[in-house]
Amino acid sequence: MVHSSEFVVQFWGVRGSIATPGLSTVRYGGNTSCVEMRVGSKRLIFDGGTGLRVLGQHLLSQGPIEAHMFFSHSHWDHIQGFPFFRPAFIPGNRFHIYGGIAPNGATMKQRLSDQMLHPNFPVPMQIMQSEMHFHDVQAGQVIDLGDGVTVEMGALNHPNTAMGYRVMWRGYSAVYATDTEHYSDHLDENLLHLCRNADVLVYDACYTDEEYHDLKTSKKGWGHSTWQEALQLSQAAQVKYPVMFHHDPDHDDEFLDRIEAQVKAIAPNSCLAREGLVVSVISGADYGLRERGTVDREPSSVAAG
């Protein structure tokens, strides 16, 4: 059961492109994109990377589950956990699944189903016994989930398109905007609108500026952004607490530690996403790591407001 007075963001998978288990990614985690928001009486899940399997294991200990699942797009690192999401196989659970239509006309339902067809997977999506309702959404749309929770969609700059989401409740807002590339000569107006005065922003900070502009291994056109651009966007949109997300698979714990030190030197009200990290949208406090053991540090005194 989701607590009726909380608005928190919890990270279950923070990696981009491909899962990276191993000794060098223990502190930040190696699972791909999956973020949970518990908003009033609603549970929202963003993307179904391999982190979704971990979230599913956690939810098994709870009663009948109802959740709203929002997919940014269907590149594999955002959907590969879906076939292993055990709550979807359990009768009595209910999921409302949202996503845009791909450039080739495929719906999110079709794309999730396709990855579970032979010879890629042993059982089809139809074997899932939970109640699933699929919704096609488009940029600019605002949907009402009930109990005062609304979600606004925004287009992102990514190969084959992607969708960003802004969750609003009781005057607070959290934005999930991953797999988007900044423009070289201006800030993305779609993102500025989506992120306007947000309390928390989960943003694609896959690269450093140096990596992005490297003459030999440039990342231009790959559909991802940098932590420097994340802070520039956050300042322009007046975001209170930006969270760097979608870590490159080549960035190990020590590399990410160095990035976080640079990020916090510029913007103390910010952090890098880690698996298990919980951020309160209402207070702007970082409440440490959960579900990978006990909370390993006291709540941060840094407030978003």
Coordinates of C-alpha atoms in Angstrom, one line a residue:
M1 CA 0.0 0.0 0.0
V2 CA 1.3 3.4 -0.9
H3 CA 1.3 5.9 2.0
S4 CA -1.2 8.7 1.3
S5 CA 1.0 11.6 2.3
E6 CA 4.3 10.9 0.7
F7 CA 5.8 11.8 -2.7
V8 CA 9.1 10.0 -3.1
V9 CA 11.3 8.9 -5.9
Q10 CA 13.1 5.5 -5.5
F11 CA 15.8 4.2 -7.9
W12 CA 15.8 0.6 -8.9
G13 CA 18.0 0.8 -12.0
V14 CA 20.2 3.7 -12.9
R15 CA 22.5 2.5 -15.7
G16 CA 22.2 3.2 -19.4
S17 CA 22.7 1.1 -22.5
I18 CA 23.5 -2.3 -20.9
A19 CA 23.5 -3.8 -17.5
T20 CA 26.9 -3.8 -15.8
P21 CA 27.1 -6.1 -12.8
G22 CA 30.5 -6.5 -11.2
L23 CA 32.8 -5.4 -8.4
S24 CA 33.4 -2.0 -10.0
T25 CA 29.7 -1.0 -10.0
V26 CA 28.6 -2.0 -6.5
R27 CA 28.0 1.4 -5.0
Y28 CA 26.0 2.9 -7.9
G29 CA 24.5 -0.3 -9.2
G30 CA 24.5 -2.0 -12.6
N31 CA 20.8 -2.4 -13.4
T32 CA 19.3 -0.5 -16.3
S33 CA 16.6 2.2 -16.1
C34 CA 13.8 1.8 -13.6
V35 CA 12.5 4.5 -11.3
E36 CA 9.5 4.2 -8.9
M37 CA 7.5 7.2 -7.6
R38 CA 5.1 6.8 -4.7
V39 CA 2.7 9.7 -5.0
G40 CA -0.1 9.9 -2.5
S41 CA -2.1 6.7 -3.0
K42 CA -0.6 6.0 -6.4
R43 CA 2.5 3.9 -7.4
L44 CA 4.1 5.0 -10.7
I45 CA 6.9 3.1 -12.4
F46 CA 9.1 4.6 -15.1
D47 CA 10.8 2.3 -17.6
G48 CA 11.3 -1.4 -17.4
G49 CA 15.0 -2.0 -17.6
T50 CA 16.6 -4.8 -15.6
G51 CA 16.0 -2.8 -12.4
L52 CA 12.3 -3.6 -12.8
R53 CA 13.0 -7.2 -11.9
V54 CA 14.5 -6.0 -8.5
L55 CA 11.4 -3.8 -7.9
G56 CA 9.2 -6.8 -8.7
Q57 CA 10.9 -8.9 -6.1
H58 CA 10.3 -6.2 -3.6
L59 CA 6.6 -5.9 -4.4
L60 CA 6.0 -9.7 -4.0
S61 CA 5.9 -9.2 -0.2
Q62 CA 3.0 -6.8 -0.5
G63 CA -0.7 -7.4 -1.2
P64 CA -2.4 -7.0 -4.6
I65 CA -0.5 -4.5 -6.6
E66 CA -1.8 -1.7 -8.8
A67 CA 0.7 0.5 -10.6
H68 CA 0.9 2.9 -13.5
M69 CA 3.9 2.1 -15.8
F70 CA 5.3 4.7 -18.1
F71 CA 7.9 3.8 -20.8
S72 CA 10.1 6.5 -22.2
H73 CA 10.8 4.3 -25.3
S74 CA 11.5 0.7 -26.2
H75 CA 15.3 0.5 -26.6
W76 CA 16.3 -2.7 -24.8
D77 CA 17.8 -1.1 -21.8
H78 CA 14.4 0.2 -20.9
I79 CA 12.2 -2.9 -21.5
Q80 CA 14.4 -6.0 -20.9
G81 CA 13.2 -6.3 -17.3
F82 CA 9.6 -6.5 -18.2
P83 CA 9.5 -10.2 -19.0
F84 CA 11.1 -10.8 -15.6
F85 CA 8.6 -8.6 -13.7
R86 CA 7.0 -11.3 -11.5
P87 CA 4.0 -9.2 -10.3
A88 CA 2.8 -9.1 -13.9
F89 CA 2.3 -12.9 -13.8
I90 CA 0.1 -12.9 -10.7
P91 CA -3.7 -12.8 -11.0
G92 CA -5.3 -9.9 -9.1
N93 CA -2.5 -7.4 -9.8
R94 CA -3.4 -4.5 -12.1
F95 CA -1.1 -2.5 -14.3
H96 CA -1.9 0.6 -16.5
I97 CA 0.9 0.8 -19.1
Y98 CA 1.6 4.0 -21.0
G99 CA 3.9 4.8 -23.9
G100 CA 4.2 6.7 -27.2
I101 CA 3.8 5.2 -30.6
A102 CA 7.0 4.4 -32.4
P103 CA 7.9 6.1 -35.8
N104 CA 7.0 2.8 -37.5
G105 CA 3.6 2.8 -35.9
A106 CA 4.2 0.2 -33.3
T107 CA 2.4 0.7 -30.0
M108 CA 4.1 0.0 -26.6
K109 CA 1.9 -3.1 -26.2
Q110 CA 3.2 -4.4 -29.5
R111 CA 6.8 -3.7 -28.7
L112 CA 6.6 -5.3 -25.3
S113 CA 4.9 -8.3 -26.8
D114 CA 7.4 -8.6 -29.6
Q115 CA 10.4 -9.0 -27.3
M116 CA 8.7 -12.0 -25.7
L117 CA 8.1 -13.9 -28.9
H118 CA 10.1 -17.0 -30.0
P119 CA 13.0 -17.3 -30.5
N120 CA 13.9 -14.4 -28.2
F121 CA 11.9 -15.6 -25.1
P122 CA 10.4 -18.9 -24.0
V123 CA 6.9 -17.6 -23.2
P124 CA 4.6 -15.0 -24.7
M125 CA 3.3 -11.9 -22.9
Q126 CA -0.1 -13.4 -22.9
I127 CA 1.0 -15.8 -20.2
M128 CA 1.1 -12.9 -17.8
Q129 CA -2.1 -13.3 -15.7
S130 CA -2.3 -9.8 -14.2
E131 CA -4.8 -7.3 -15.5
M132 CA -3.0 -5.0 -18.0
H133 CA -4.4 -1.9 -19.6
F134 CA -2.4 -0.3 -22.4
H135 CA -2.6 3.4 -23.2
D136 CA -1.0 5.2 -26.2
V137 CA 0.1 8.7 -25.2
Q138 CA 1.6 11.7 -27.1
A139 CA 3.6 14.8 -26.2
G140 CA 1.7 17.6 -24.7
Q141 CA -1.0 15.3 -23.2
V142 CA -1.9 15.5 -19.5
I143 CA -3.5 12.5 -17.9
D144 CA -5.3 12.4 -14.5
L145 CA -4.5 9.3 -12.4
G146 CA -7.0 10.3 -9.7
D147 CA -6.5 11.5 -6.1
G148 CA -4.9 14.7 -7.5
V149 CA -2.0 13.0 -9.3
T150 CA -1.5 14.2 -12.9
V151 CA 1.2 13.3 -15.5
E152 CA 2.2 15.5 -18.4
M153 CA 4.1 14.1 -21.4
G154 CA 6.9 15.9 -23.3
A155 CA 8.9 14.9 -26.4
L156 CA 12.6 14.2 -26.0
N157 CA 15.5 14.4 -28.5
H158 CA 16.5 10.7 -29.0
P159 CA 16.9 8.3 -32.0
N160 CA 13.5 6.7 -32.7
T161 CA 11.9 9.2 -30.3
A162 CA 11.4 9.1 -26.5
M163 CA 9.0 10.6 -24.0
G164 CA 9.6 12.5 -20.8
Y165 CA 7.1 12.7 -17.9
R166 CA 6.2 15.3 -15.4
V167 CA 4.3 14.1 -12.3
M168 CA 2.3 16.7 -10.3
W169 CA 0.6 16.4 -6.9
R170 CA -0.5 19.0 -4.4
G171 CA 1.7 21.7 -6.0
Y172 CA 4.8 19.5 -6.1
S173 CA 6.4 18.0 -9.2
A174 CA 9.0 15.5 -10.3
V175 CA 10.3 15.0 -13.8
Y176 CA 11.6 11.9 -15.5
A177 CA 13.6 12.8 -18.6
T178 CA 16.1 10.3 -19.7
D179 CA 17.5 9.4 -23.1
T180 CA 17.5 12.9 -24.5
E181 CA 20.3 14.8 -26.2
H182 CA 20.9 18.5 -25.6
Y183 CA 21.3 21.0 -28.5
S184 CA 24.6 22.7 -29.2
D185 CA 23.2 26.2 -29.6
H186 CA 20.1 26.4 -27.4
L187 CA 18.2 24.8 -24.6
D188 CA 15.5 22.3 -25.5
E189 CA 12.2 24.3 -25.2
N190 CA 10.3 21.0 -24.7
L191 CA 12.5 20.2 -21.7
L192 CA 12.4 23.7 -20.3
H193 CA 8.6 23.5 -20.3
L194 CA 8.5 20.0 -18.9
C195 CA 11.0 20.8 -16.1
R196 CA 9.7 24.2 -15.2
N197 CA 10.1 24.9 -11.4
A198 CA 10.3 21.1 -10.8
D199 CA 11.1 20.0 -7.3
V200 CA 13.1 16.9 -8.5
L201 CA 14.5 16.2 -12.0
V202 CA 15.8 12.8 -13.0
Y203 CA 17.9 13.6 -16.1
D204 CA 20.0 11.8 -18.6
A205 CA 23.6 12.7 -17.7
C206 CA 25.2 9.8 -19.4
Y207 CA 28.5 11.6 -20.5
T208 CA 30.8 14.3 -19.4
D209 CA 31.3 17.3 -21.8
E210 CA 34.8 16.0 -22.5
E211 CA 33.5 12.6 -23.6
Y212 CA 30.6 14.1 -25.6
H213 CA 33.0 16.4 -27.6
D214 CA 36.0 14.1 -27.9
L215 CA 37.4 14.3 -31.4
K216 CA 38.1 10.6 -31.7
T217 CA 35.1 9.1 -29.9
S218 CA 32.5 11.8 -30.1
K219 CA 29.1 11.0 -28.6
K220 CA 27.2 13.6 -30.7
G221 CA 24.1 12.1 -32.2
W222 CA 23.9 9.2 -29.7
G223 CA 20.8 10.6 -28.0
H224 CA 22.3 11.4 -24.6
S225 CA 23.4 14.4 -22.6
T226 CA 26.0 15.4 -20.0
W227 CA 26.0 16.3 -16.4
Q228 CA 27.1 19.9 -17.3
E229 CA 24.1 20.3 -19.5
A230 CA 21.9 18.8 -16.8
L231 CA 23.0 21.6 -14.4
Q232 CA 22.5 24.3 -17.1
L233 CA 19.0 23.0 -17.8
S234 CA 18.2 22.8 -14.1
Q235 CA 19.3 26.4 -13.5
A236 CA 17.4 27.7 -16.5
A237 CA 14.2 25.8 -15.5
Q238 CA 14.7 26.6 -11.8
V239 CA 14.8 23.0 -10.8
K240 CA 15.3 22.5 -7.1
Y241 CA 16.9 19.1 -6.9
P242 CA 18.5 17.6 -10.1
V243 CA 19.5 13.9 -10.1
M244 CA 22.1 12.7 -12.6
F245 CA 20.8 9.4 -14.2
H246 CA 21.5 6.8 -16.9
H247 CA 25.1 6.3 -16.1
D248 CA 27.4 5.1 -19.0
P249 CA 28.3 1.4 -18.7
D250 CA 32.0 2.4 -18.8
H251 CA 31.7 4.7 -15.7
D252 CA 32.7 2.6 -12.7
D253 CA 32.1 3.7 -9.0
E254 CA 35.3 5.6 -8.8
F255 CA 34.6 7.6 -12.0
L256 CA 31.1 8.4 -10.8
D257 CA 32.4 9.5 -7.4
R258 CA 34.6 12.0 -9.2
I259 CA 31.7 13.2 -11.2
E260 CA 29.5 13.6 -8.2
A261 CA 32.1 15.7 -6.4
Q262 CA 32.3 18.0 -9.4
V263 CA 28.5 18.2 -9.6
K264 CA 28.1 19.0 -5.9
A265 CA 30.8 21.7 -6.1
I266 CA 28.6 23.5 -8.6
A267 CA 25.2 22.5 -7.3
P268 CA 25.1 21.3 -3.7
N269 CA 21.3 20.6 -4.1
S270 CA 22.0 17.7 -6.5
C271 CA 23.3 14.1 -6.6
L272 CA 24.0 11.1 -8.8
A273 CA 21.4 8.3 -8.9
R274 CA 22.2 5.1 -7.1
E275 CA 20.2 1.9 -6.9
G276 CA 18.1 2.1 -3.8
L277 CA 18.4 5.9 -3.4
V278 CA 15.2 7.5 -2.1
V279 CA 14.6 11.2 -2.7
S280 CA 11.7 13.1 -1.1
V281 CA 10.0 15.4 -3.5
I282 CA 8.3 17.3 -0.7
S283 CA 11.3 18.0 1.5
G284 CA 14.0 17.8 -1.2
A285 CA 16.0 15.5 1.1
D286 CA 18.1 12.6 0.1
Y287 CA 17.0 9.8 2.4
G288 CA 19.8 7.4 1.6
L289 CA 19.8 3.9 0.2
R290 CA 17.0 1.4 0.9
E291 CA 16.1 -2.1 -0.1
R292 CA 19.8 -3.0 -0.5
G293 CA 20.0 -3.4 3.3
T294 CA 19.4 -0.6 5.8
V295 CA 19.5 3.1 5.1
D296 CA 23.2 3.7 5.2
R297 CA 23.3 7.4 6.1
E298 CA 21.1 9.9 7.9
P299 CA 18.7 12.0 5.8
S300 CA 20.5 14.9 4.1
S301 CA 19.9 18.4 5.6
V302 CA 19.9 19.8 2.0
A303 CA 16.4 20.9 1.2
A304 CA 15.1 21.6 -2.3
G305 CA 13.1 24.7 -1.4

